[in-house]
Amino acid sequence: MNIYPDQSIGGPPAPEDWTMSVGLEGLGEGTSYFADVRRDGKAVCRLVIAGPSSEEEARALLAVKVRLWIAEYLARPHNGATSGGSQEHTCG
């Protein structure tokens, strides 16, 4: 529930220490939504999606994208430079 309340939308559930907040950039046809991904309250990544017709649609689409990104991120090998929410790694 930390990423999105409906677990059936897709993607593996995220561990409890991960959260997502959604925001909006631009207006009109240039509108895009972004998800700021945090781990233990520390910024880790920002993912962006364009084209949804509503904030709720964007939130659901971003939740799937975030869940998949977190699963991939956790599967990668990490060293001290990329652990604990450092923004020195690739996002997206």
CSV table of N, CA, C and O in Angstrom, one decimal:
chain,number,residue,atom,x,y,z
A,1,MET,N,0.8,-1.2,0.0
A,1,MET,CA,0.0,0.0,0.0
A,1,MET,C,0.9,1.3,0.0
A,1,MET,O,0.4,2.3,-0.3
A,2,ASN,N,2.1,1.1,0.2
A,2,ASN,CA,3.0,2.3,0.3
A,2,ASN,C,3.2,2.9,-1.1
A,2,ASN,O,3.5,4.1,-1.2
A,3,ILE,N,3.0,2.2,-2.2
A,3,ILE,CA,3.1,2.7,-3.5
A,3,ILE,C,1.8,3.0,-4.1
A,3,ILE,O,1.5,4.1,-4.7
A,4,TYR,N,0.8,2.1,-4.0
A,4,TYR,CA,-0.5,2.3,-4.5
A,4,TYR,C,-1.4,1.3,-3.8
A,4,TYR,O,-1.0,0.1,-3.6
A,5,PRO,N,-2.6,1.6,-3.4
A,5,PRO,CA,-3.4,0.7,-2.6
A,5,PRO,C,-3.9,-0.5,-3.3
A,5,PRO,O,-4.1,-1.5,-2.7
A,6,ASP,N,-4.1,-0.5,-4.6
A,6,ASP,CA,-4.6,-1.6,-5.4
A,6,ASP,C,-3.4,-2.5,-5.8
A,6,ASP,O,-2.7,-2.1,-6.8
A,7,GLN,N,-3.2,-3.6,-5.2
A,7,GLN,CA,-2.1,-4.5,-5.5
A,7,GLN,C,-2.3,-5.2,-6.9
A,7,GLN,O,-1.4,-5.8,-7.5
A,8,SER,N,-3.5,-5.2,-7.4
A,8,SER,CA,-3.8,-5.9,-8.7
A,8,SER,C,-3.5,-5.2,-9.9
A,8,SER,O,-3.6,-5.7,-11.0
A,9,ILE,N,-3.0,-3.9,-9.8
A,9,ILE,CA,-2.7,-3.2,-11.0
A,9,ILE,C,-1.5,-3.7,-11.8
A,9,ILE,O,-1.3,-3.4,-12.9
A,10,GLY,N,-0.6,-4.4,-11.1
A,10,GLY,CA,0.6,-5.0,-11.8
A,10,GLY,C,1.9,-4.6,-11.1
A,10,GLY,O,1.9,-3.7,-10.2
A,11,GLY,N,2.9,-5.3,-11.4
A,11,GLY,CA,4.2,-5.1,-10.8
A,11,GLY,C,4.3,-5.8,-9.4
A,11,GLY,O,3.2,-6.0,-8.7
A,12,PRO,N,5.4,-6.2,-9.0
A,12,PRO,CA,5.6,-6.8,-7.7
A,12,PRO,C,5.4,-5.8,-6.6
A,12,PRO,O,5.7,-4.6,-6.7
A,13,PRO,N,4.9,-6.2,-5.5
A,13,PRO,CA,4.7,-5.3,-4.3
A,13,PRO,C,6.1,-4.7,-3.9
A,13,PRO,O,7.1,-5.4,-4.0
A,14,ALA,N,6.1,-3.5,-3.5
A,14,ALA,CA,7.4,-2.9,-3.1
A,14,ALA,C,7.5,-3.1,-1.6
A,14,ALA,O,6.5,-3.1,-0.8
A,15,PRO,N,8.8,-3.2,-1.1
A,15,PRO,CA,9.0,-3.3,0.3
A,15,PRO,C,8.4,-2.0,1.0
A,15,PRO,O,8.3,-0.9,0.4
A,16,GLU,N,8.1,-2.1,2.3
A,16,GLU,CA,7.5,-1.1,3.1
A,16,GLU,C,8.3,0.2,3.2
A,16,GLU,O,7.7,1.3,3.4
A,17,ASP,N,9.6,0.1,3.1
A,17,ASP,CA,10.4,1.3,3.2
A,17,ASP,C,10.5,2.2,2.0
A,17,ASP,O,11.1,3.3,2.0
A,18,TRP,N,9.8,1.8,0.9
A,18,TRP,CA,9.7,2.5,-0.4
A,18,TRP,C,8.4,3.2,-0.5
A,18,TRP,O,7.3,2.7,-0.2
A,19,THR,N,8.4,4.5,-0.9
A,19,THR,CA,7.2,5.3,-1.1
A,19,THR,C,7.3,6.0,-2.4
A,19,THR,O,8.4,6.2,-3.0
A,20,MET,N,6.1,6.5,-2.8
A,20,MET,CA,6.1,7.3,-4.1
A,20,MET,C,5.1,8.5,-3.9
A,20,MET,O,4.1,8.3,-3.2
A,21,SER,N,5.5,9.6,-4.4
A,21,SER,CA,4.6,10.8,-4.4
A,21,SER,C,4.5,11.2,-5.8
A,21,SER,O,5.4,11.1,-6.6
A,22,VAL,N,3.3,11.7,-6.2
A,22,VAL,CA,3.0,12.0,-7.6
A,22,VAL,C,2.8,13.5,-7.8
A,22,VAL,O,2.2,14.1,-6.9
A,23,GLY,N,3.4,14.1,-8.8
A,23,GLY,CA,3.3,15.5,-9.1
A,23,GLY,C,3.0,15.7,-10.6
A,23,GLY,O,3.0,14.7,-11.4
A,24,LEU,N,2.7,16.9,-11.0
A,24,LEU,CA,2.3,17.3,-12.3
A,24,LEU,C,3.3,18.4,-12.8
A,24,LEU,O,3.6,19.3,-12.1
A,25,GLU,N,3.7,18.2,-14.1
A,25,GLU,CA,4.5,19.2,-14.7
A,25,GLU,C,3.9,19.6,-16.1
A,25,GLU,O,3.3,18.8,-16.8
A,26,GLY,N,3.9,20.9,-16.4
A,26,GLY,CA,3.4,21.4,-17.6
A,26,GLY,C,1.9,21.6,-17.6
A,26,GLY,O,1.2,21.2,-16.7
A,27,LEU,N,1.4,22.1,-18.7
A,27,LEU,CA,0.0,22.3,-18.9
A,27,LEU,C,-0.4,21.9,-20.3
A,27,LEU,O,0.4,21.8,-21.3
A,28,GLY,N,-1.7,21.6,-20.5
A,28,GLY,CA,-2.2,21.3,-21.8
A,28,GLY,C,-1.6,20.0,-22.4
A,28,GLY,O,-1.4,19.0,-21.7
A,29,GLU,N,-1.3,20.0,-23.7
A,29,GLU,CA,-0.7,18.8,-24.3
A,29,GLU,C,0.7,18.5,-23.8
A,29,GLU,O,1.2,17.4,-24.0
A,30,GLY,N,1.4,19.4,-23.2
A,30,GLY,CA,2.7,19.2,-22.6
A,30,GLY,C,2.7,18.7,-21.2
A,30,GLY,O,3.7,18.6,-20.6
A,31,THR,N,1.5,18.2,-20.7
A,31,THR,CA,1.4,17.8,-19.3
A,31,THR,C,2.1,16.4,-19.2
A,31,THR,O,1.9,15.5,-20.0
A,32,SER,N,2.8,16.3,-18.1
A,32,SER,CA,3.4,15.0,-17.7
A,32,SER,C,3.3,14.9,-16.2
A,32,SER,O,3.2,15.8,-15.5
A,33,TYR,N,3.2,13.6,-15.8
A,33,TYR,CA,3.2,13.3,-14.3
A,33,TYR,C,4.5,12.7,-14.0
A,33,TYR,O,5.1,12.0,-14.8
A,34,PHE,N,4.9,12.9,-12.7
A,34,PHE,CA,6.1,12.3,-12.3
A,34,PHE,C,5.9,11.6,-10.9
A,34,PHE,O,5.0,12.0,-10.2
A,35,ALA,N,6.7,10.6,-10.6
A,35,ALA,CA,6.7,10.0,-9.3
A,35,ALA,C,8.1,10.1,-8.7
A,35,ALA,O,9.1,9.8,-9.3
A,36,ASP,N,8.1,10.8,-7.6
A,36,ASP,CA,9.3,10.8,-6.8
A,36,ASP,C,9.4,9.6,-5.9
A,36,ASP,O,8.4,9.3,-5.1
A,37,VAL,N,10.4,8.8,-6.1
A,37,VAL,CA,10.5,7.5,-5.4
A,37,VAL,C,11.5,7.7,-4.2
A,37,VAL,O,12.6,8.3,-4.4
A,38,ARG,N,11.1,7.3,-3.1
A,38,ARG,CA,11.9,7.4,-1.9
A,38,ARG,C,12.0,6.1,-1.1
A,38,ARG,O,11.2,5.3,-1.2
A,39,ARG,N,13.2,6.0,-0.5
A,39,ARG,CA,13.5,4.8,0.3
A,39,ARG,C,13.9,5.3,1.7
A,39,ARG,O,14.8,6.1,1.8
A,40,ASP,N,13.1,4.9,2.7
A,40,ASP,CA,13.3,5.5,4.1
A,40,ASP,C,13.3,7.0,4.1
A,40,ASP,O,14.1,7.6,4.8
A,41,GLY,N,12.5,7.6,3.3
A,41,GLY,CA,12.4,9.0,3.2
A,41,GLY,C,13.4,9.8,2.4
A,41,GLY,O,13.3,11.0,2.2
A,42,LYS,N,14.4,9.1,1.8
A,42,LYS,CA,15.4,9.7,1.0
A,42,LYS,C,15.1,9.5,-0.4
A,42,LYS,O,14.8,8.4,-0.9
A,43,ALA,N,15.3,10.6,-1.2
A,43,ALA,CA,15.0,10.6,-2.6
A,43,ALA,C,16.0,9.6,-3.3
A,43,ALA,O,17.2,9.6,-3.1
A,44,VAL,N,15.4,8.8,-4.2
A,44,VAL,CA,16.2,7.8,-4.9
A,44,VAL,C,16.1,8.0,-6.4
A,44,VAL,O,17.0,7.9,-7.1
A,45,CYS,N,14.9,8.3,-6.9
A,45,CYS,CA,14.6,8.3,-8.3
A,45,CYS,C,13.4,9.2,-8.6
A,45,CYS,O,12.5,9.3,-7.8
A,46,ARG,N,13.3,9.7,-9.8
A,46,ARG,CA,12.1,10.3,-10.4
A,46,ARG,C,11.8,9.7,-11.7
A,46,ARG,O,12.6,9.6,-12.6
A,47,LEU,N,10.6,9.1,-11.8
A,47,LEU,CA,10.1,8.5,-13.1
A,47,LEU,C,9.0,9.4,-13.6
A,47,LEU,O,8.2,10.0,-12.9
A,48,VAL,N,8.9,9.5,-14.9
A,48,VAL,CA,8.0,10.4,-15.6
A,48,VAL,C,7.1,9.6,-16.6
A,48,VAL,O,7.6,8.7,-17.2
A,49,ILE,N,5.9,10.1,-16.7
A,49,ILE,CA,5.0,9.5,-17.7
A,49,ILE,C,4.2,10.6,-18.4
A,49,ILE,O,3.7,11.5,-17.7
A,50,ALA,N,3.9,10.5,-19.6
A,50,ALA,CA,3.1,11.6,-20.4
A,50,ALA,C,2.0,10.9,-21.0
A,50,ALA,O,2.0,9.7,-21.3
A,51,GLY,N,0.9,11.6,-21.1
A,51,GLY,CA,-0.3,11.1,-21.8
A,51,GLY,C,-1.5,10.7,-21.0
A,51,GLY,O,-2.6,10.5,-21.6
A,52,PRO,N,-1.4,10.4,-19.7
A,52,PRO,CA,-2.6,10.0,-19.0
A,52,PRO,C,-3.7,11.1,-19.1
A,52,PRO,O,-3.4,12.3,-19.1
A,53,SER,N,-4.9,10.7,-19.0
A,53,SER,CA,-6.0,11.7,-19.1
A,53,SER,C,-6.5,12.2,-17.7
A,53,SER,O,-7.2,13.1,-17.7
A,54,SER,N,-6.0,11.6,-16.7
A,54,SER,CA,-6.3,12.0,-15.3
A,54,SER,C,-5.2,11.7,-14.3
A,54,SER,O,-4.3,10.9,-14.6
A,55,GLU,N,-5.2,12.4,-13.2
A,55,GLU,CA,-4.2,12.1,-12.2
A,55,GLU,C,-4.3,10.7,-11.7
A,55,GLU,O,-3.3,10.0,-11.4
A,56,GLU,N,-5.5,10.2,-11.5
A,56,GLU,CA,-5.7,8.8,-11.0
A,56,GLU,C,-5.1,7.8,-12.0
A,56,GLU,O,-4.5,6.8,-11.6
A,57,GLU,N,-5.4,8.0,-13.3
A,57,GLU,CA,-4.7,7.1,-14.3
A,57,GLU,C,-3.2,7.2,-14.2
A,57,GLU,O,-2.5,6.2,-14.3
A,58,ALA,N,-2.7,8.4,-14.1
A,58,ALA,CA,-1.3,8.6,-14.0
A,58,ALA,C,-0.7,7.9,-12.8
A,58,ALA,O,0.3,7.3,-12.8
A,59,ARG,N,-1.4,8.1,-11.6
A,59,ARG,CA,-0.9,7.4,-10.4
A,59,ARG,C,-0.9,5.9,-10.5
A,59,ARG,O,0.1,5.3,-10.1
A,60,ALA,N,-1.9,5.3,-11.2
A,60,ALA,CA,-1.9,3.9,-11.4
A,60,ALA,C,-0.7,3.4,-12.3
A,60,ALA,O,0.0,2.5,-12.0
A,61,LEU,N,-0.6,4.1,-13.4
A,61,LEU,CA,0.5,3.8,-14.4
A,61,LEU,C,1.9,4.0,-13.8
A,61,LEU,O,2.8,3.2,-14.0
A,62,LEU,N,2.0,5.1,-13.0
A,62,LEU,CA,3.3,5.3,-12.4
A,62,LEU,C,3.6,4.3,-11.3
A,62,LEU,O,4.7,3.9,-11.1
A,63,ALA,N,2.6,3.8,-10.6
A,63,ALA,CA,2.8,2.8,-9.5
A,63,ALA,C,3.3,1.6,-10.1
A,63,ALA,O,4.3,1.0,-9.6
A,64,VAL,N,2.8,1.1,-11.3
A,64,VAL,CA,3.4,-0.1,-11.9
A,64,VAL,C,4.8,0.2,-12.3
A,64,VAL,O,5.7,-0.7,-12.1
A,65,LYS,N,5.1,1.3,-13.0
A,65,LYS,CA,6.4,1.6,-13.4
A,65,LYS,C,7.4,1.7,-12.2
A,65,LYS,O,8.5,1.2,-12.3
A,66,VAL,N,6.9,2.3,-11.1
A,66,VAL,CA,7.8,2.4,-9.9
A,66,VAL,C,8.0,1.0,-9.3
A,66,VAL,O,9.1,0.7,-8.9
A,67,ARG,N,7.0,0.2,-9.2
A,67,ARG,CA,7.2,-1.2,-8.6
A,67,ARG,C,8.2,-2.0,-9.5
A,67,ARG,O,9.0,-2.7,-8.9
A,68,LEU,N,8.1,-1.9,-10.8
A,68,LEU,CA,9.0,-2.6,-11.6
A,68,LEU,C,10.4,-2.1,-11.5
A,68,LEU,O,11.4,-2.8,-11.4
A,69,TRP,N,10.5,-0.7,-11.4
A,69,TRP,CA,11.9,-0.1,-11.2
A,69,TRP,C,12.5,-0.5,-9.9
A,69,TRP,O,13.7,-0.9,-9.9
A,70,ILE,N,11.7,-0.5,-8.8
A,70,ILE,CA,12.2,-0.9,-7.5
A,70,ILE,C,12.7,-2.4,-7.5
A,70,ILE,O,13.8,-2.7,-7.0
A,71,ALA,N,11.9,-3.3,-8.1
A,71,ALA,CA,12.3,-4.7,-8.2
A,71,ALA,C,13.6,-4.8,-9.0
A,71,ALA,O,14.5,-5.6,-8.6
A,72,GLU,N,13.8,-4.1,-10.1
A,72,GLU,CA,15.0,-4.2,-10.9
A,72,GLU,C,16.2,-3.6,-10.1
A,72,GLU,O,17.3,-4.1,-10.1
A,73,TYR,N,15.9,-2.5,-9.4
A,73,TYR,CA,16.9,-1.8,-8.6
A,73,TYR,C,17.5,-2.7,-7.5
A,73,TYR,O,18.7,-2.8,-7.3
A,74,LEU,N,16.5,-3.4,-6.8
A,74,LEU,CA,16.9,-4.2,-5.7
A,74,LEU,C,17.7,-5.5,-6.2
A,74,LEU,O,18.4,-6.1,-5.4
A,75,ALA,N,17.5,-5.9,-7.4
A,75,ALA,CA,18.1,-7.0,-8.0
A,75,ALA,C,19.6,-6.7,-8.5
A,75,ALA,O,20.4,-7.6,-8.7
A,76,ARG,N,19.9,-5.4,-8.6
A,76,ARG,CA,21.2,-5.0,-9.1
A,76,ARG,C,22.2,-5.2,-8.0
A,76,ARG,O,21.9,-5.0,-6.8
A,77,PRO,N,23.5,-5.4,-8.3
A,77,PRO,CA,24.5,-5.4,-7.3
A,77,PRO,C,24.8,-3.9,-6.9
A,77,PRO,O,24.7,-3.0,-7.7
A,78,HIS,N,25.0,-3.7,-5.6
A,78,HIS,CA,25.2,-2.3,-5.1
A,78,HIS,C,26.5,-2.3,-4.3
A,78,HIS,O,26.9,-3.2,-3.6
A,79,ASN,N,27.2,-1.1,-4.4
A,79,ASN,CA,28.4,-0.9,-3.6
A,79,ASN,C,28.0,0.3,-2.7
A,79,ASN,O,26.9,0.9,-2.8
A,80,GLY,N,28.9,0.8,-1.9
A,80,GLY,CA,28.7,1.9,-1.0
A,80,GLY,C,28.3,3.2,-1.7
A,80,GLY,O,27.6,4.0,-1.2
A,81,ALA,N,28.7,3.4,-3.0
A,81,ALA,CA,28.3,4.6,-3.7
A,81,ALA,C,26.9,4.7,-4.1
A,81,ALA,O,26.4,5.7,-4.4
A,82,THR,N,26.2,3.5,-4.2
A,82,THR,CA,24.8,3.6,-4.7
A,82,THR,C,23.8,3.1,-3.7
A,82,THR,O,22.7,2.9,-4.0
A,83,SER,N,24.2,2.8,-2.4
A,83,SER,CA,23.3,2.3,-1.5
A,83,SER,C,22.7,3.4,-0.7
A,83,SER,O,23.2,4.5,-0.6
A,84,GLY,N,21.5,3.1,0.0
A,84,GLY,CA,20.9,4.1,0.9
A,84,GLY,C,20.3,5.3,0.3
A,84,GLY,O,20.2,6.3,0.9
A,85,GLY,N,19.9,5.2,-1.0
A,85,GLY,CA,19.2,6.3,-1.6
A,85,GLY,C,20.1,7.3,-2.3
A,85,GLY,O,19.6,8.4,-2.7
A,86,SER,N,21.4,7.1,-2.5
A,86,SER,CA,22.2,8.0,-3.3
A,86,SER,C,21.7,8.1,-4.7
A,86,SER,O,21.2,7.2,-5.3
A,87,GLN,N,21.8,9.3,-5.2
A,87,GLN,CA,21.3,9.6,-6.6
A,87,GLN,C,22.4,9.4,-7.6
A,87,GLN,O,22.3,9.9,-8.7
A,88,GLU,N,23.4,8.6,-7.3
A,88,GLU,CA,24.5,8.4,-8.2
A,88,GLU,C,24.3,7.3,-9.1
A,88,GLU,O,25.1,6.9,-9.9
A,89,HIS,N,23.1,6.7,-9.1
A,89,HIS,CA,22.8,5.6,-10.0
A,89,HIS,C,21.8,6.0,-11.1
A,89,HIS,O,21.2,7.0,-11.0
A,90,THR,N,21.6,5.1,-12.1
A,90,THR,CA,20.7,5.4,-13.2
A,90,THR,C,19.3,5.1,-12.7
A,90,THR,O,19.0,4.1,-12.1
A,91,CYS,N,18.4,6.0,-13.1
A,91,CYS,CA,17.0,5.9,-12.8
A,91,CYS,C,16.2,5.9,-14.1
A,91,CYS,O,16.4,6.7,-15.0
A,92,GLY,N,15.4,4.9,-14.3
A,92,GLY,CA,14.5,4.9,-15.5
A,92,GLY,C,14.7,3.7,-16.3
A,92,GLY,O,14.3,3.3,-17.2
